[in-house]
CSV table of C-alpha atoms and ligand atoms in Angstrom, one decimal:
chain,number,residue,atom,x,y,z
A,1,MET,CA,104.4,116.2,74.8
A,2,ALA,CA,107.4,118.2,76.0
A,3,GLU,CA,107.5,121.8,74.9
A,4,ILE,CA,111.2,124.3,75.5
A,5,ASP,CA,109.8,125.9,78.9
A,6,HIS,CA,113.0,127.8,78.4
A,7,ILE,CA,116.5,128.3,77.8
A,8,GLY,CA,119.3,129.1,80.1
A,9,ILE,CA,122.0,131.0,79.7
A,10,ALA,CA,125.4,131.9,82.0
A,11,VAL,CA,125.7,135.6,82.0
A,12,LYS,CA,128.2,137.7,84.2
A,13,SER,CA,126.0,140.6,84.5
A,14,LEU,CA,122.5,140.8,83.7
A,15,GLY,CA,122.8,144.7,82.7
A,16,ALA,CA,125.4,143.7,80.2
A,17,ALA,CA,124.0,140.7,78.9
A,18,LYS,CA,120.1,141.9,78.5
A,19,SER,CA,120.6,145.3,76.6
A,20,ILE,CA,121.1,143.1,72.9
A,21,TYR,CA,117.7,141.9,73.8
A,22,GLU,CA,116.9,145.2,74.4
A,23,LYS,CA,118.1,146.6,70.7
A,24,LEU,CA,115.9,143.6,69.7
A,25,GLY,CA,112.8,145.2,70.7
A,26,LEU,CA,112.4,142.4,73.2
A,27,SER,CA,110.4,142.7,76.3
A,28,ILE,CA,112.3,141.5,79.3
A,29,SER,CA,110.5,140.4,82.8
A,30,PRO,CA,112.3,142.3,86.2
A,31,GLU,CA,115.1,141.0,87.8
A,32,GLU,CA,114.5,138.5,90.2
A,33,THR,CA,116.6,136.7,93.2
A,34,VAL,CA,116.0,132.8,93.5
A,35,GLU,CA,117.5,132.4,96.9
A,36,GLN,CA,117.8,128.6,96.7
A,37,GLU,CA,119.6,128.8,93.7
A,38,GLN,CA,121.9,131.8,94.5
A,39,VAL,CA,121.2,133.2,91.0
A,40,ARG,CA,119.2,136.2,90.0
A,41,VAL,CA,117.2,135.9,86.6
A,42,VAL,CA,115.4,137.6,83.9
A,43,MET,CA,113.2,135.8,81.5
A,44,ILE,CA,112.9,137.5,77.8
A,45,PRO,CA,109.8,135.9,76.1
A,46,VAL,CA,110.4,134.7,72.7
A,47,GLY,CA,108.0,133.1,70.7
A,48,GLU,CA,105.7,130.0,72.9
A,49,SER,CA,109.4,130.0,74.5
A,50,ARG,CA,111.5,131.6,77.0
A,51,LEU,CA,115.2,133.1,77.3
A,52,GLU,CA,116.7,132.8,81.2
A,53,LEU,CA,120.0,135.1,81.6
A,54,LEU,CA,121.0,133.7,84.9
A,55,GLU,CA,123.7,135.9,87.1
A,56,ALA,CA,124.9,134.8,90.0
A,57,THR,CA,124.8,136.2,93.5
A,58,SER,CA,127.6,134.5,95.5
A,59,GLU,CA,131.0,133.1,94.5
A,60,THR,CA,129.5,129.8,95.5
A,61,SER,CA,126.7,129.5,93.2
A,62,THR,CA,126.4,126.8,90.4
A,63,ILE,CA,126.6,129.6,88.1
A,64,ALA,CA,129.7,131.5,89.3
A,65,LYS,CA,131.4,128.0,89.1
A,66,PHE,CA,129.9,127.5,85.7
A,67,ILE,CA,131.2,130.4,84.6
A,68,ALA,CA,134.6,129.9,86.3
A,69,LYS,CA,135.1,127.1,84.3
A,70,ARG,CA,134.0,127.6,80.5
A,71,GLY,CA,132.8,131.1,80.4
A,72,GLU,CA,129.4,132.9,79.8
A,73,GLY,CA,127.2,130.8,77.3
A,74,LEU,CA,124.1,128.4,77.1
A,75,HIS,CA,123.6,126.6,80.6
A,76,HIS,CA,120.7,124.6,80.3
A,77,VAL,CA,117.8,123.5,78.3
A,78,CYS,CA,114.3,123.4,79.7
A,79,LEU,CA,112.1,120.9,78.6
A,80,ARG,CA,108.0,120.9,80.0
A,81,VAL,CA,106.7,117.7,80.8
A,82,PRO,CA,102.6,116.8,81.4
A,83,ASP,CA,103.6,114.8,84.6
A,84,LEU,CA,107.1,115.5,85.8
A,85,PRO,CA,106.8,112.8,89.1
A,86,ALA,CA,106.0,110.3,86.1
A,87,ALA,CA,108.9,111.4,83.8
A,88,VAL,CA,111.2,111.4,86.7
A,89,GLU,CA,110.1,107.4,88.0
A,90,ARG,CA,110.4,106.6,84.4
A,91,LEU,CA,114.0,108.0,83.6
A,92,LYS,CA,115.7,106.8,87.5
A,93,LYS,CA,114.6,103.1,86.4
A,94,GLN,CA,116.2,103.7,83.3
A,95,GLY,CA,119.3,104.9,85.2
A,96,VAL,CA,119.4,108.1,84.0
A,97,ARG,CA,121.5,110.3,86.4
A,98,LEU,CA,119.8,113.1,87.7
A,99,VAL,CA,121.4,116.2,89.6
A,100,SER,CA,119.7,115.7,92.7
A,101,ASP,CA,117.0,112.4,93.2
A,102,GLU,CA,114.2,115.1,94.7
A,103,ILE,CA,111.9,116.9,92.6
A,104,LYS,CA,112.1,120.9,93.8
A,105,THR,CA,110.1,124.0,94.0
A,106,GLY,CA,111.2,126.7,92.5
A,107,ALA,CA,110.4,130.9,93.6
A,108,GLY,CA,107.0,130.7,91.8
A,109,GLY,CA,105.7,127.6,93.1
A,110,HIS,CA,106.6,125.3,89.8
A,111,LYS,CA,108.6,121.8,90.0
A,112,TYR,CA,111.6,121.1,88.7
A,113,VAL,CA,114.6,119.0,88.3
A,114,PHE,CA,117.5,118.5,86.8
A,115,VAL,CA,119.2,115.5,84.6
A,116,HIS,CA,123.0,115.4,84.7
A,117,PRO,CA,124.7,116.4,81.1
A,118,SER,CA,126.3,112.9,81.5
A,119,SER,CA,123.2,111.9,81.1
A,120,ALA,CA,121.8,114.1,78.1
A,121,GLY,CA,124.7,114.7,75.8
A,122,GLY,CA,126.4,117.0,77.3
A,123,VAL,CA,123.6,119.5,78.2
A,124,LEU,CA,122.5,120.1,81.4
A,125,LEU,CA,118.2,119.3,81.1
A,126,GLU,CA,115.9,120.8,83.1
A,127,LEU,CA,112.3,119.5,83.3
A,128,VAL,CA,109.3,121.7,84.8
A,129,GLU,CA,105.8,120.6,85.2
A,130,GLU,CA,103.6,122.4,82.6
B,1,ZN,ZN1,116.2,127.4,84.0
């Protein structure tokens, strides 16, 4: 069974973007920089899921390019799956296009992979393991 782990939102400024959630009284994680993705992020728990606000730390960041092209807004949806390598194997066999062929390891040691929007109804789909 998959669940929505988080929803990623590309923003120009974490400080500005956070304020609506502060006004709603939600708790917001401390800012964290993810070097390999060239982003600064905060996580906002919402029920059993989270919102992830992403701010570019460099002009070459995918988030900077996304905002330049499409403006701020919904960037990706992340599903948590029980067995990520098996899920990736299954998708590849069925010709699903992934952004990168290898499973990457994130800052907190979590494993993740992105499915290309062309294979997911125009939505960038992130998969992480439970
Ligand atoms: Zn994410």
